[in-house]
mmCIF file of C-alpha atoms in Angstrom:
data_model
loop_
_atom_site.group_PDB
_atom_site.id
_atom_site.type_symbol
_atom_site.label_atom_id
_atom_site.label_comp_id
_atom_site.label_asym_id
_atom_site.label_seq_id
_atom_site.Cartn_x
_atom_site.Cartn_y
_atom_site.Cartn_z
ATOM 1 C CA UNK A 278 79.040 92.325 43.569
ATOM 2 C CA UNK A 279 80.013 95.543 45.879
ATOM 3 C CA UNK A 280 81.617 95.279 48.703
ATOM 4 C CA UNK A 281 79.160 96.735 52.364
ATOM 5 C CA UNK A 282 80.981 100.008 53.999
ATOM 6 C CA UNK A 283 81.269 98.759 57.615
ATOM 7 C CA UNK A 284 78.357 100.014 59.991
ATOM 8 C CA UNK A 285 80.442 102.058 62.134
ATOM 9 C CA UNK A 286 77.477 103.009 64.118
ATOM 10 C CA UNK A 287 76.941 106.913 65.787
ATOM 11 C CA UNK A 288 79.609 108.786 66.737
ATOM 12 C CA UNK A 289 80.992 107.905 70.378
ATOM 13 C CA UNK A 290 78.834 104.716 70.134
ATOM 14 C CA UNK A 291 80.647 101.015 69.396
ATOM 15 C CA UNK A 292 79.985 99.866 65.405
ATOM 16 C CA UNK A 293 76.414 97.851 65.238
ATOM 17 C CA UNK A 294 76.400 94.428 66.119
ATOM 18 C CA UNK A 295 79.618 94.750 68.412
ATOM 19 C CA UNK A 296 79.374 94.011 72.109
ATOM 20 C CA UNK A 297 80.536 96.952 73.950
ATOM 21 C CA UNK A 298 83.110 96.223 76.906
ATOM 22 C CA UNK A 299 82.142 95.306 80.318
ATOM 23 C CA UNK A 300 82.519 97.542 82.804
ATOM 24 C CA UNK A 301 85.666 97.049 85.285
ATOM 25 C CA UNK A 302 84.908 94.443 88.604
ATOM 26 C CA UNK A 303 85.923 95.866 91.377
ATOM 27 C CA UNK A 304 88.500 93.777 93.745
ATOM 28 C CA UNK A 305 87.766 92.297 96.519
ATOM 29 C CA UNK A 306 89.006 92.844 100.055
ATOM 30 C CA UNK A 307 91.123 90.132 100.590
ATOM 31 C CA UNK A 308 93.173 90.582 96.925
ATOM 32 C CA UNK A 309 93.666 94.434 98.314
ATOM 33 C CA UNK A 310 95.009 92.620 101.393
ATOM 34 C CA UNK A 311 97.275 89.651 100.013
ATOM 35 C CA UNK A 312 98.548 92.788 97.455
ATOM 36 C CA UNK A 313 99.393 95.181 100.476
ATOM 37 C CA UNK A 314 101.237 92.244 102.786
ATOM 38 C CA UNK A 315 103.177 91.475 99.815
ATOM 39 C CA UNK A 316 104.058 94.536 98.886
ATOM 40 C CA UNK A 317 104.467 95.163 102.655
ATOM 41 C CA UNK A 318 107.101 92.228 102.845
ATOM 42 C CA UNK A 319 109.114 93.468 99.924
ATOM 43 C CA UNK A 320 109.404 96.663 101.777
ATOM 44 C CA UNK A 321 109.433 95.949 105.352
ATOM 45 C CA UNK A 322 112.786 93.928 104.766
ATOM 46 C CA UNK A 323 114.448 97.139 103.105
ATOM 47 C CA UNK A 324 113.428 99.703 105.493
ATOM 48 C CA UNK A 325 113.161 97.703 109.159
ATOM 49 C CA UNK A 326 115.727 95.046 108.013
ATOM 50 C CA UNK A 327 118.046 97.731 106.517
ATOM 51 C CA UNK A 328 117.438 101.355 106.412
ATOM 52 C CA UNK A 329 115.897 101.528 110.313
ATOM 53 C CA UNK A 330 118.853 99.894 111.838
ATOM 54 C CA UNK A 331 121.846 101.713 109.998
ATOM 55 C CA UNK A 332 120.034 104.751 110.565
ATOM 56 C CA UNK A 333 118.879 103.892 114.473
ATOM 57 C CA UNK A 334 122.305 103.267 114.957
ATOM 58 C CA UNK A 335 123.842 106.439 113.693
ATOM 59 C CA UNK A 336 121.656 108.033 116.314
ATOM 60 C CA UNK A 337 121.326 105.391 119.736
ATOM 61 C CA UNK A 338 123.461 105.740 122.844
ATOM 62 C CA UNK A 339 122.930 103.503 125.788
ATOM 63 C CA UNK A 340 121.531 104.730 129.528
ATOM 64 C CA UNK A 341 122.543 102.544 132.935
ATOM 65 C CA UNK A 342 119.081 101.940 134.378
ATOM 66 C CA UNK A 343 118.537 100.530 137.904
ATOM 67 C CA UNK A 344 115.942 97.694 138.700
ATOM 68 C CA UNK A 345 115.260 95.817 141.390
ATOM 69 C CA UNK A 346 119.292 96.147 142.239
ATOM 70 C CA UNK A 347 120.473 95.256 139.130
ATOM 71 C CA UNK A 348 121.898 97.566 136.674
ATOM 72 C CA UNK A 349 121.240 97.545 132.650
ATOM 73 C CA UNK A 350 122.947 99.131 130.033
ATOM 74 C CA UNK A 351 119.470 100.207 127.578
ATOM 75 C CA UNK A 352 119.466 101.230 124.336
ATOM 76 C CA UNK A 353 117.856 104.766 123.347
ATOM 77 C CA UNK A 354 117.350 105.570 119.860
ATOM 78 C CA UNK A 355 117.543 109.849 119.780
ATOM 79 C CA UNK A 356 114.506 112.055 119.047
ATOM 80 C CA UNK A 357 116.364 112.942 115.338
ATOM 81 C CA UNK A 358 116.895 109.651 114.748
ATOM 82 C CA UNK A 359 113.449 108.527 115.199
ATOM 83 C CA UNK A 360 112.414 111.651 113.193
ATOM 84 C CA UNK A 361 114.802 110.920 109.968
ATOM 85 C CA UNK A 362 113.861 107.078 110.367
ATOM 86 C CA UNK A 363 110.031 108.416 109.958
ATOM 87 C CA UNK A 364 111.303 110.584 107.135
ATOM 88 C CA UNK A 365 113.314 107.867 104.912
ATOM 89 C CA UNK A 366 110.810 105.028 105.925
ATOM 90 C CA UNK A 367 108.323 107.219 104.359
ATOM 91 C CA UNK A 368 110.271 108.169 100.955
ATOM 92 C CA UNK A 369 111.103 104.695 100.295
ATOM 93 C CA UNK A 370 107.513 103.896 100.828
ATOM 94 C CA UNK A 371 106.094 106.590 99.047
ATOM 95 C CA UNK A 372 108.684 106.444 95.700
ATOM 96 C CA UNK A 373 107.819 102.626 95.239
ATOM 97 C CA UNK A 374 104.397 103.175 95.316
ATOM 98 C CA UNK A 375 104.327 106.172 92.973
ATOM 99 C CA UNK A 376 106.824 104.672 90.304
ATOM 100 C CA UNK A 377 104.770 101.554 90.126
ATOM 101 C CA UNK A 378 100.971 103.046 90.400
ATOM 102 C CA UNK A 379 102.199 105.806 87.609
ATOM 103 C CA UNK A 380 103.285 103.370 85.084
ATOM 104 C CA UNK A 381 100.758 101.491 85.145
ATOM 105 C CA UNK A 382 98.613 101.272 88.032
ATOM 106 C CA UNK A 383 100.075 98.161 89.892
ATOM 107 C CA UNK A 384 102.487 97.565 92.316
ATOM 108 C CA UNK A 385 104.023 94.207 92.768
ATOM 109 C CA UNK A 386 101.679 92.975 95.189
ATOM 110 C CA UNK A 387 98.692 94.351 92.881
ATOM 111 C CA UNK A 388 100.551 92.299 89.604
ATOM 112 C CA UNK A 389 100.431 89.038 91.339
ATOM 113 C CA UNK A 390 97.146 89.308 92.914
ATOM 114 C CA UNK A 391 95.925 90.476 88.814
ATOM 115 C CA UNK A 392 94.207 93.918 90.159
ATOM 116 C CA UNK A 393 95.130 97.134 89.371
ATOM 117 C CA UNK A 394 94.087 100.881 90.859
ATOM 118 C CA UNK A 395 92.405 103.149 88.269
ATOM 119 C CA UNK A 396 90.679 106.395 88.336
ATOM 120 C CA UNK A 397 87.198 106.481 88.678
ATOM 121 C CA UNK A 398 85.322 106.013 85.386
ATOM 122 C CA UNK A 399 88.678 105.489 83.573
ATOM 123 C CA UNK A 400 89.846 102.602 81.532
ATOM 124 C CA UNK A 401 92.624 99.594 82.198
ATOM 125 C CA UNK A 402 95.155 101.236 80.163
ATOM 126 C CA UNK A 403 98.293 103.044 81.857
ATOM 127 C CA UNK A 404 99.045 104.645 85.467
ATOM 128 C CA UNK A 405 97.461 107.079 87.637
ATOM 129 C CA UNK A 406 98.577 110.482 86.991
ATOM 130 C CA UNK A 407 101.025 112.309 89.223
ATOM 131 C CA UNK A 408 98.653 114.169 90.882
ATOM 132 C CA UNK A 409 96.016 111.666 91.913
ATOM 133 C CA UNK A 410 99.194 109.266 92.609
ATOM 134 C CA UNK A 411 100.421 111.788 95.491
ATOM 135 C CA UNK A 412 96.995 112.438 97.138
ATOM 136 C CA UNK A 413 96.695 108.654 97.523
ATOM 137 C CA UNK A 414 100.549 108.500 98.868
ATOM 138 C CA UNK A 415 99.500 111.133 101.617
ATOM 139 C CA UNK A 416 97.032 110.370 102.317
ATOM 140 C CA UNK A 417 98.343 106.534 102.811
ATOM 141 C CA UNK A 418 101.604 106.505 103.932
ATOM 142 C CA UNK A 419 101.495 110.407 105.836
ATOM 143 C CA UNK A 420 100.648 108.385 108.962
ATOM 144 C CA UNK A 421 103.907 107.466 109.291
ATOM 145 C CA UNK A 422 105.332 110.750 109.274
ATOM 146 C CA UNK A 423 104.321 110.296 113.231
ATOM 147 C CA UNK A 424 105.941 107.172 113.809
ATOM 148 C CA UNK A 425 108.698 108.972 115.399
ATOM 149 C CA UNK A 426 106.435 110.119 119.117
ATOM 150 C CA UNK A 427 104.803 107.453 120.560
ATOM 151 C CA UNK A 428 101.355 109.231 121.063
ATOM 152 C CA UNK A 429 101.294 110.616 117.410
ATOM 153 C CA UNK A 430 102.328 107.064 116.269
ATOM 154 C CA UNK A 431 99.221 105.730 117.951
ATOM 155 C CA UNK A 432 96.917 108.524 116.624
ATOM 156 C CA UNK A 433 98.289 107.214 112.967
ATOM 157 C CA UNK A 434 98.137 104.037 113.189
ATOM 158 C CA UNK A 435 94.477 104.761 114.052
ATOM 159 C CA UNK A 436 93.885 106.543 110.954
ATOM 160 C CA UNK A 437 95.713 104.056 109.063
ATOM 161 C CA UNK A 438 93.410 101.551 110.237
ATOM 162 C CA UNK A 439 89.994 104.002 109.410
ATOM 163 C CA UNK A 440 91.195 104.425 105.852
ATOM 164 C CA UNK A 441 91.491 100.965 104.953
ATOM 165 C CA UNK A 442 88.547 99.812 106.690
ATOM 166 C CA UNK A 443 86.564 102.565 105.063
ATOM 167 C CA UNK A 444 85.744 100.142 102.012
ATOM 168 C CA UNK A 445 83.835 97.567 104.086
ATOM 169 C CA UNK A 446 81.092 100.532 104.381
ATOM 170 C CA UNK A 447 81.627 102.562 101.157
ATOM 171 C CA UNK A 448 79.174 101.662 98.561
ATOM 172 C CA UNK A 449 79.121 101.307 95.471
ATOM 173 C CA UNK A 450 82.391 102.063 94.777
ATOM 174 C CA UNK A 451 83.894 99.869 98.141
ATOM 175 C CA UNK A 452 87.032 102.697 98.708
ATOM 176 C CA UNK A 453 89.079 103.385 100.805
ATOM 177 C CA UNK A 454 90.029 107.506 102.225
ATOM 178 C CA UNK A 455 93.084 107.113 100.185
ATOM 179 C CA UNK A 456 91.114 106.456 97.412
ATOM 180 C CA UNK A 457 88.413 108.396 97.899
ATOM 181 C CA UNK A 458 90.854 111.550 98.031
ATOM 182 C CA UNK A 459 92.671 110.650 94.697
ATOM 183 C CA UNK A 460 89.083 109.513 92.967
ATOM 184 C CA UNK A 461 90.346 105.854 92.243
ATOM 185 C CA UNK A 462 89.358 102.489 92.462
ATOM 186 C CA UNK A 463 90.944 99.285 92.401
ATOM 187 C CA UNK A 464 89.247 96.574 90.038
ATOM 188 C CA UNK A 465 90.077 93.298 88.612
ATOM 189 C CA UNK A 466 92.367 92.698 85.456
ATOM 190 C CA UNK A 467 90.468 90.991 82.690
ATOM 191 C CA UNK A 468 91.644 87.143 82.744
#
C-alpha cells in the first residue's frame, strides 16, 4: 500500500478539499467608539491631567479685570504656551498611536474592544506600515495642531467631527477620511 501525495491544489489556490478563510468583518461603529473613549481616557489623563497644566503654567500670568465694580485677578495662558501645549498634546497623541497601530494594528482601546485596523485587502497579521501609519496620524490628530486659536480650534474640531462621521455614509468599506487617506480598515478579530 502507497502512501497519496497531498492534493496541494493550483498554485496561489488553497489545497482541494480545504475551506479557504473568510474574509475579515468589518467593526462596527460603536466598538470604533468604546476603542477611541478608551484610548481617549488613557490619554486625556496624561496630557490634560499632566502635560497641559505643567506646561500652561510655565506660560500663564494673571490680568486685574473690572466687573460690575469688582475686581478679579484672571488667569491667561500665553499665545506660546497654547502653541507648545498644541504641539506636545499632539506628539504624545500621535507616538501612542503609531507605536501601537505599527506593531500590530491595535491600540489599547482596539485590544479590548477585539478589533484591529488593517490595510485594505491585507491580512490579520502584524501593523500598519510607517507610512500608511502617519497619513492616518495626520490626518487624525493634525486638527489639533489648531487647538491653540480659538477660531482654528473650532474649524478642527469640525473636521474632526467630518472624518469620523464619514463611515456612517462610506460604503462598502464604512471608513473614515483618516482611513480613507492611509487605505485601511478596521475589522473584527477572529473569536
Amino acid at each position: 500500500m502507497t502512501a497519496e501525495p497531498p492534493n496541494h491544489g493550483a498554485y496561489g489556490q488553497a489545497p482541494y478539499g480545504s475551506v479557504p478563510p473568510a474574509p475579515p468583518v468589518l467593526a462596527v461603529w460603536w466598538e470604533r467608539l468604546v476603542a477611541r473613549l478608551i484610548d481617549s481616557i488613557i490619554l486625556g489623563v496624561v496630557v490634560m491631567v499632566i502635560i497641559t497644566p505643567i506646561i500652561a503654567g510655565a506660560f500663564t500670568t494673571t490680568e486685574k479685570v473690572t466687573l460690575l465694580g469688582t475686581t478679579v485677578e484672571v488667569p491667561v495662558t500665553s499665545f506660546l504656551g497654547l502653541l507648545i501645549s498644541a504641539i506636545v498634546g499632539f506628539l504624545i497623541y500621535s507616538a501612542y498611536e503609531y507605536f501601537q497601530i505599527t506593531r500590530d494594528g491595535q491600540t489599547l482601546g482596539k485590544k479590548i474592544m477585539k478589533i484591529r485596523i488593517t490595510t485594505v485587502g491585507a491580512g490579520l497579521q502584524g501593523g500598519l506600515d510607517s507610512q500608511s501609519a502617519l497619513k492616518r496620524i495626520g490626518v487624525l490628530y493634525g486638527p489639533q495642531l489648531l487647538g491653540f486659536q480659538t477660531f482654528l480650534n473650532l474649524i478642527g474640531s469640525v473636521f474632526s467631527l467630518v472624518n469620523v462621521l464619514w463611515q456612517f455614509w462610506d460604503k462598502p468599506l464604512q471608513q473614515c477620511l483618516h482611513d480613507k487617506v492611509a487605505n485601511t480598515v478596521v475589522v473584527k478579530m477572529p473569536r
